[in-house]
Each structure stands twice: as C-alpha cells, then as structure tokens.
mmCIF file of N, CA and C in Angstrom:
data_model
loop_
_atom_site.group_PDB
_atom_site.id
_atom_site.type_symbol
_atom_site.label_atom_id
_atom_site.label_comp_id
_atom_site.label_asym_id
_atom_site.label_seq_id
_atom_site.Cartn_x
_atom_site.Cartn_y
_atom_site.Cartn_z
ATOM 1 N N UNK L 1 123.040 -93.834 -6.292
ATOM 2 C CA UNK L 1 121.551 -93.142 -6.328
ATOM 3 C C UNK L 1 121.122 -94.078 -7.744
ATOM 4 N N UNK L 2 120.650 -94.490 -7.658
ATOM 5 C CA UNK L 2 120.674 -94.861 -9.233
ATOM 6 C C UNK L 2 119.927 -93.676 -9.700
ATOM 7 N N UNK L 3 119.060 -94.029 -11.084
ATOM 8 C CA UNK L 3 118.743 -92.951 -12.196
ATOM 9 C C UNK L 3 117.522 -92.511 -11.002
ATOM 10 N N UNK L 4 116.216 -94.035 -11.423
ATOM 11 C CA UNK L 4 115.595 -93.758 -10.547
ATOM 12 C C UNK L 4 115.022 -93.786 -10.076
ATOM 13 N N UNK L 5 115.659 -93.725 -8.426
ATOM 14 C CA UNK L 5 115.909 -92.980 -7.401
ATOM 15 C C UNK L 5 116.410 -91.819 -7.611
ATOM 16 N N UNK L 6 117.374 -91.925 -7.845
ATOM 17 C CA UNK L 6 117.270 -89.612 -8.052
ATOM 18 C C UNK L 6 116.649 -89.149 -7.769
ATOM 19 N N UNK L 7 115.926 -89.576 -9.414
ATOM 20 C CA UNK L 7 114.598 -89.104 -10.196
ATOM 21 C C UNK L 7 112.775 -88.180 -9.046
ATOM 22 N N UNK L 8 112.817 -90.108 -9.060
ATOM 23 C CA UNK L 8 111.949 -90.198 -7.203
ATOM 24 C C UNK L 8 112.346 -88.994 -6.691
ATOM 25 N N UNK L 9 113.532 -89.256 -5.637
ATOM 26 C CA UNK L 9 114.052 -88.076 -4.750
ATOM 27 C C UNK L 9 113.655 -86.413 -5.262
ATOM 28 N N UNK L 10 114.168 -86.197 -6.006
ATOM 29 C CA UNK L 10 114.019 -84.822 -6.702
ATOM 30 C C UNK L 10 112.551 -84.179 -6.982
ATOM 31 N N UNK L 11 111.192 -85.391 -7.717
ATOM 32 C CA UNK L 11 109.462 -85.029 -7.603
ATOM 33 C C UNK L 11 109.913 -84.602 -6.079
ATOM 34 N N UNK L 12 109.929 -85.804 -4.865
ATOM 35 C CA UNK L 12 109.446 -85.442 -3.673
ATOM 36 C C UNK L 12 109.981 -84.409 -3.401
ATOM 37 N N UNK L 13 110.700 -84.381 -3.771
ATOM 38 C CA UNK L 13 111.366 -82.450 -3.204
ATOM 39 C C UNK L 13 111.038 -81.526 -3.679
ATOM 40 N N UNK L 14 109.843 -81.608 -5.153
ATOM 41 C CA UNK L 14 109.523 -80.614 -6.053
ATOM 42 C C UNK L 14 108.108 -81.044 -5.595
ATOM 43 N N UNK L 15 108.064 -81.826 -4.442
ATOM 44 C CA UNK L 15 106.579 -81.510 -4.527
ATOM 45 C C UNK L 15 106.360 -81.275 -3.726
ATOM 46 N N UNK L 16 107.156 -81.050 -2.571
ATOM 47 C CA UNK L 16 107.213 -80.801 -0.597
ATOM 48 C C UNK L 16 105.610 -81.442 -0.095
ATOM 49 N N UNK L 17 105.550 -83.528 -0.999
ATOM 50 C CA UNK L 17 104.659 -83.993 0.022
ATOM 51 C C UNK L 17 105.719 -84.820 1.726
ATOM 52 N N UNK L 18 106.344 -84.783 2.087
ATOM 53 C CA UNK L 18 107.141 -85.521 2.385
ATOM 54 C C UNK L 18 106.045 -85.664 3.725
ATOM 55 N N UNK L 19 106.272 -83.991 4.364
ATOM 56 C CA UNK L 19 105.348 -83.551 5.071
ATOM 57 C C UNK L 19 104.283 -84.282 5.350
ATOM 58 N N UNK L 20 103.478 -84.846 4.435
ATOM 59 C CA UNK L 20 102.400 -84.998 4.354
ATOM 60 C C UNK L 20 102.201 -86.460 4.499
ATOM 61 N N UNK L 21 102.223 -87.113 3.096
ATOM 62 C CA UNK L 21 102.960 -87.954 3.084
ATOM 63 C C UNK L 21 104.070 -89.011 3.896
ATOM 64 N N UNK L 22 104.495 -89.361 4.510
ATOM 65 C CA UNK L 22 106.332 -89.764 5.324
ATOM 66 C C UNK L 22 106.350 -90.548 4.612
ATOM 67 N N UNK L 23 105.209 -91.987 4.852
ATOM 68 C CA UNK L 23 105.267 -93.295 5.235
ATOM 69 C C UNK L 23 105.376 -93.379 2.774
ATOM 70 N N UNK L 24 104.404 -93.514 2.977
ATOM 71 C CA UNK L 24 104.054 -93.458 1.375
ATOM 72 C C UNK L 24 105.040 -92.785 0.692
ATOM 73 N N UNK L 25 106.118 -91.420 0.832
ATOM 74 C CA UNK L 25 107.206 -91.363 -0.093
ATOM 75 C C UNK L 25 107.927 -92.382 0.240
ATOM 76 N N UNK L 26 108.395 -92.963 1.468
ATOM 77 C CA UNK L 26 109.361 -93.680 2.490
ATOM 78 C C UNK L 26 109.265 -94.675 0.766
ATOM 79 N N UNK L 27 107.984 -95.499 0.476
ATOM 80 C CA UNK L 27 107.465 -96.979 -0.505
ATOM 81 C C UNK L 27 108.224 -95.720 -1.025
ATOM 82 N N UNK L 28 107.026 -94.644 -2.226
ATOM 83 C CA UNK L 28 108.848 -94.394 -2.735
ATOM 84 C C UNK L 28 110.319 -94.927 -3.741
ATOM 85 N N UNK L 29 110.202 -93.713 -2.904
ATOM 86 C CA UNK L 29 111.536 -94.453 -2.522
ATOM 87 C C UNK L 29 111.756 -95.836 -2.975
ATOM 88 N N UNK L 30 111.476 -96.811 -1.856
ATOM 89 C CA UNK L 30 111.964 -97.865 -2.420
ATOM 90 C C UNK L 30 111.926 -98.367 -3.377
ATOM 91 N N UNK L 31 110.655 -98.435 -3.676
ATOM 92 C CA UNK L 31 110.259 -98.204 -4.983
ATOM 93 C C UNK L 31 110.871 -98.117 -5.709
ATOM 94 N N UNK L 32 111.806 -97.644 -6.013
ATOM 95 C CA UNK L 32 112.761 -96.216 -6.785
ATOM 96 C C UNK L 32 113.995 -97.421 -7.103
ATOM 97 N N UNK L 33 114.371 -97.317 -5.279
ATOM 98 C CA UNK L 33 115.550 -98.261 -5.050
ATOM 99 C C UNK L 33 115.857 -99.690 -5.579
ATOM 100 N N UNK L 34 114.806 -100.261 -5.495
ATOM 101 C CA UNK L 34 114.150 -102.240 -6.075
ATOM 102 C C UNK L 34 114.419 -102.241 -7.246
ATOM 103 N N UNK L 35 114.196 -100.420 -8.000
ATOM 104 C CA UNK L 35 114.458 -100.847 -9.695
ATOM 105 C C UNK L 35 115.117 -100.155 -10.414
ATOM 106 N N UNK L 36 116.139 -99.393 -9.658
ATOM 107 C CA UNK L 36 117.122 -99.516 -9.593
ATOM 108 C C UNK L 36 118.493 -100.744 -9.766
ATOM 109 N N UNK L 37 117.563 -101.217 -8.928
ATOM 110 C CA UNK L 37 118.562 -101.647 -8.180
ATOM 111 C C UNK L 37 118.250 -104.160 -9.951
ATOM 112 N N UNK L 38 117.361 -103.282 -10.731
ATOM 113 C CA UNK L 38 117.191 -104.787 -11.027
ATOM 114 C C UNK L 38 117.796 -104.698 -12.644
ATOM 115 N N UNK L 39 119.274 -105.465 -12.651
ATOM 116 C CA UNK L 39 119.623 -105.407 -14.290
ATOM 117 C C UNK L 39 118.895 -104.854 -15.629
ATOM 118 N N UNK L 40 119.256 -104.028 -15.393
ATOM 119 C CA UNK L 40 118.279 -103.387 -17.286
ATOM 120 C C UNK L 40 118.441 -104.690 -18.384
ATOM 121 N N UNK L 41 119.059 -106.010 -18.407
ATOM 122 C CA UNK L 41 118.609 -106.923 -19.614
ATOM 123 C C UNK L 41 118.597 -108.044 -18.673
ATOM 124 N N UNK L 42 117.755 -108.011 -17.690
ATOM 125 C CA UNK L 42 117.337 -109.286 -16.404
ATOM 126 C C UNK L 42 115.483 -108.725 -16.110
ATOM 127 N N UNK L 43 115.030 -109.616 -15.954
ATOM 128 C CA UNK L 43 113.808 -109.793 -15.905
ATOM 129 C C UNK L 43 112.577 -108.263 -16.442
ATOM 130 N N UNK L 44 112.078 -108.236 -17.549
ATOM 131 C CA UNK L 44 111.695 -107.456 -17.812
ATOM 132 C C UNK L 44 110.430 -107.432 -16.566
ATOM 133 N N UNK L 45 110.323 -108.585 -16.808
ATOM 134 C CA UNK L 45 108.137 -108.030 -16.009
ATOM 135 C C UNK L 45 108.545 -107.889 -14.381
ATOM 136 N N UNK L 46 109.416 -108.415 -13.981
ATOM 137 C CA UNK L 46 109.508 -107.599 -12.717
ATOM 138 C C UNK L 46 109.765 -106.266 -12.496
ATOM 139 N N UNK L 47 110.322 -105.435 -13.593
ATOM 140 C CA UNK L 47 111.245 -104.562 -13.801
ATOM 141 C C UNK L 47 109.538 -103.422 -13.820
ATOM 142 N N UNK L 48 108.905 -104.370 -14.782
ATOM 143 C CA UNK L 48 107.534 -103.389 -14.771
ATOM 144 C C UNK L 48 106.359 -104.289 -14.079
ATOM 145 N N UNK L 49 106.125 -104.364 -12.473
ATOM 146 C CA UNK L 49 106.433 -104.419 -11.738
ATOM 147 C C UNK L 49 106.215 -103.443 -11.106
ATOM 148 N N UNK L 50 107.188 -103.761 -10.800
ATOM 149 C CA UNK L 50 107.607 -102.596 -10.314
ATOM 150 C C UNK L 50 108.008 -100.903 -10.260
ATOM 151 N N UNK L 51 107.669 -100.884 -11.687
ATOM 152 C CA UNK L 51 107.602 -99.440 -12.379
ATOM 153 C C UNK L 51 106.390 -99.735 -12.271
ATOM 154 N N UNK L 52 105.301 -99.946 -12.101
ATOM 155 C CA UNK L 52 103.673 -100.169 -12.158
ATOM 156 C C UNK L 52 103.052 -99.140 -11.389
ATOM 157 N N UNK L 53 103.945 -100.346 -10.173
ATOM 158 C CA UNK L 53 103.475 -99.426 -7.970
ATOM 159 C C UNK L 53 104.113 -98.435 -8.586
ATOM 160 N N UNK L 54 105.854 -98.454 -8.306
ATOM 161 C CA UNK L 54 105.944 -97.472 -8.086
ATOM 162 C C UNK L 54 105.285 -95.916 -9.202
ATOM 163 N N UNK L 55 104.032 -95.648 -10.034
ATOM 164 C CA UNK L 55 103.974 -95.650 -10.384
ATOM 165 C C UNK L 55 101.977 -94.876 -9.715
ATOM 166 N N UNK L 56 101.767 -95.857 -9.479
ATOM 167 C CA UNK L 56 101.110 -95.832 -8.414
ATOM 168 C C UNK L 56 101.096 -94.692 -7.734
ATOM 169 N N UNK L 57 102.282 -95.128 -6.471
ATOM 170 C CA UNK L 57 101.920 -94.456 -5.976
ATOM 171 C C UNK L 57 102.461 -93.109 -5.893
ATOM 172 N N UNK L 58 103.533 -92.474 -6.896
ATOM 173 C CA UNK L 58 103.733 -91.775 -7.562
ATOM 174 C C UNK L 58 102.389 -90.598 -7.776
ATOM 175 N N UNK L 59 101.244 -91.098 -7.975
ATOM 176 C CA UNK L 59 100.277 -90.820 -8.346
ATOM 177 C C UNK L 59 99.426 -90.434 -7.056
ATOM 178 N N UNK L 60 99.210 -90.994 -6.490
ATOM 179 C CA UNK L 60 98.757 -90.871 -4.690
ATOM 180 C C UNK L 60 98.871 -89.257 -4.669
ATOM 181 N N UNK L 61 101.198 -89.433 -4.510
ATOM 182 C CA UNK L 61 101.246 -88.728 -3.544
ATOM 183 C C UNK L 61 101.295 -87.395 -4.123
ATOM 184 N N UNK L 62 100.655 -87.375 -6.338
ATOM 185 C CA UNK L 62 101.148 -86.277 -6.792
ATOM 186 C C UNK L 62 99.988 -85.340 -5.864
ATOM 187 N N UNK L 63 99.017 -86.292 -6.362
ATOM 188 C CA UNK L 63 97.422 -85.712 -5.625
ATOM 189 C C UNK L 63 97.458 -84.731 -4.373
ATOM 190 N N UNK L 64 98.158 -85.915 -3.211
ATOM 191 C CA UNK L 64 98.020 -85.750 -2.218
ATOM 192 C C UNK L 64 99.424 -84.366 -1.567
ATOM 193 N N UNK L 65 99.863 -84.326 -2.713
ATOM 194 C CA UNK L 65 100.446 -82.062 -2.787
ATOM 195 C C UNK L 65 100.731 -80.701 -2.227
ATOM 196 N N UNK L 66 100.709 -80.552 -1.280
ATOM 197 C CA UNK L 66 100.501 -79.747 -1.530
ATOM 198 C C UNK L 66 100.340 -77.984 -2.380
ATOM 199 N N UNK L 67 98.990 -77.367 -2.209
ATOM 200 C CA UNK L 67 99.359 -76.305 -3.360
ATOM 201 C C UNK L 67 100.926 -74.653 -3.595
ATOM 202 N N UNK L 68 101.645 -75.410 -5.035
ATOM 203 C CA UNK L 68 102.851 -75.129 -4.351
ATOM 204 C C UNK L 68 102.312 -72.801 -4.535
ATOM 205 N N UNK L 69 103.181 -72.416 -3.761
ATOM 206 C CA UNK L 69 103.290 -70.755 -3.912
ATOM 207 C C UNK L 69 102.853 -70.624 -4.987
ATOM 208 N N UNK L 70 103.803 -70.375 -5.800
ATOM 209 C CA UNK L 70 103.821 -70.110 -7.358
ATOM 210 C C UNK L 70 102.951 -70.338 -8.639
ATOM 211 N N UNK L 71 102.291 -71.226 -7.951
ATOM 212 C CA UNK L 71 100.746 -70.966 -8.790
ATOM 213 C C UNK L 71 100.344 -72.201 -9.117
ATOM 214 N N UNK L 72 99.189 -72.388 -9.585
ATOM 215 C CA UNK L 72 98.957 -73.657 -10.919
ATOM 216 C C UNK L 72 99.104 -72.806 -12.934
ATOM 217 N N UNK L 73 99.006 -73.972 -13.176
ATOM 218 C CA UNK L 73 98.934 -74.073 -14.813
ATOM 219 C C UNK L 73 98.123 -72.635 -15.099
ATOM 220 N N UNK L 74 96.738 -72.970 -15.227
ATOM 221 C CA UNK L 74 95.950 -72.014 -14.671
ATOM 222 C C UNK L 74 96.662 -70.339 -14.090
ATOM 223 N N UNK L 75 97.315 -70.317 -13.071
ATOM 224 C CA UNK L 75 97.945 -68.229 -13.062
ATOM 225 C C UNK L 75 98.987 -68.250 -13.914
ATOM 226 N N UNK L 76 99.753 -69.258 -14.282
ATOM 227 C CA UNK L 76 101.178 -68.968 -15.692
ATOM 228 C C UNK L 76 99.603 -68.962 -16.636
ATOM 229 N N UNK L 77 99.033 -69.536 -17.658
ATOM 230 C CA UNK L 77 98.405 -69.270 -18.181
ATOM 231 C C UNK L 77 97.898 -67.984 -18.051
ATOM 232 N N UNK L 78 97.381 -67.250 -16.358
ATOM 233 C CA UNK L 78 96.574 -65.700 -16.822
ATOM 234 C C UNK L 78 98.513 -64.387 -17.145
ATOM 235 N N UNK L 79 98.573 -65.242 -15.983
ATOM 236 C CA UNK L 79 100.412 -64.474 -15.912
ATOM 237 C C UNK L 79 100.499 -64.159 -17.423
ATOM 238 N N UNK L 80 100.924 -65.524 -18.737
ATOM 239 C CA UNK L 80 101.114 -64.970 -19.580
ATOM 240 C C UNK L 80 100.235 -64.342 -20.536
ATOM 241 N N UNK L 81 98.554 -64.474 -20.346
ATOM 242 C CA UNK L 81 97.959 -63.081 -20.814
ATOM 243 C C UNK L 81 98.122 -61.527 -21.103
ATOM 244 N N UNK L 82 98.795 -61.141 -18.980
ATOM 245 C CA UNK L 82 98.854 -60.072 -18.552
ATOM 246 C C UNK L 82 99.913 -60.056 -19.437
ATOM 247 N N UNK L 83 101.332 -60.637 -19.453
ATOM 248 C CA UNK L 83 102.357 -60.409 -20.314
ATOM 249 C C UNK L 83 102.055 -59.484 -21.714
ATOM 250 N N UNK L 84 101.161 -60.824 -21.993
ATOM 251 C CA UNK L 84 100.471 -60.296 -23.769
ATOM 252 C C UNK L 84 100.544 -58.095 -23.897
ATOM 253 N N UNK L 85 99.171 -59.214 -22.470
ATOM 254 C CA UNK L 85 98.287 -57.242 -23.053
ATOM 255 C C UNK L 85 99.323 -55.786 -23.030
ATOM 256 N N UNK L 86 100.223 -56.297 -21.738
ATOM 257 C CA UNK L 86 101.461 -54.826 -21.768
ATOM 258 C C UNK L 86 102.137 -54.750 -22.443
ATOM 259 N N UNK L 87 102.604 -55.844 -23.193
ATOM 260 C CA UNK L 87 103.288 -55.975 -24.545
ATOM 261 C C UNK L 87 102.199 -54.938 -25.794
ATOM 262 N N UNK L 88 101.153 -55.330 -26.435
ATOM 263 C CA UNK L 88 100.286 -54.942 -27.530
ATOM 264 C C UNK L 88 99.864 -53.669 -26.820
ATOM 265 N N UNK L 89 100.382 -53.319 -25.227
ATOM 266 C CA UNK L 89 99.731 -52.028 -25.122
ATOM 267 C C UNK L 89 101.119 -50.887 -25.403
ATOM 268 N N UNK L 90 101.976 -51.840 -24.643
ATOM 269 C CA UNK L 90 103.492 -51.069 -25.714
ATOM 270 C C UNK L 90 103.635 -50.830 -26.981
ATOM 271 N N UNK L 91 102.828 -51.322 -27.284
ATOM 272 C CA UNK L 91 103.000 -51.401 -29.273
ATOM 273 C C UNK L 91 102.131 -49.892 -29.329
ATOM 274 N N UNK L 92 101.090 -50.636 -29.044
ATOM 275 C CA UNK L 92 100.123 -49.347 -29.726
ATOM 276 C C UNK L 92 100.015 -47.825 -29.352
ATOM 277 N N UNK L 93 100.203 -47.519 -27.531
ATOM 278 C CA UNK L 93 101.188 -45.991 -27.064
ATOM 279 C C UNK L 93 102.081 -45.487 -27.145
#
C-alpha cells in the first residue's frame, strides 16, 4: 500500500464516511492508488490531475461525514475556556 492510499484510508476511517457514501469513498481509494502508482519523477501533469481529483472527492466526503461524538472545534474551544476558568478559580481560592 502506498503512502497516499494509506493516508486516504486513514482519513476515511476517521471521517466514518464509508457507510454514508461507499461509492465516493471507493473512488477516493482508487484515485489514491493511481496517484501512488505514478512514479515520483514521471508525469507531473498526471500527478497534478489525479491529486486534484482526489482533493475534490475528499472535500465532498468531508462535507458528508457525520458529526463526531467528541464534538467540533467550537466544543473544543468551550472546553478549553472552562478549563482555564477552573484553573483561575483554583488560583484565587
């Protein structure tokens, strides 16, 4: 398995998007394999075209991905703020 394919599969697993859009996820893997198959010093135009298509497919998949249980960036910021407030209260009291 090539580096691009491995990274793509890892991202697909993290996004948990395959049940939502299995066909598009399969296209992403196939494009990643194709990109890995192009020698690094050969056909830069071909590499760019495949990479562009893979980027477009992954962008669609990211938009389709279900929201994670752990929350989004706003939830993370809220948790960080609460932690800072708790630390400040401990220092004061």
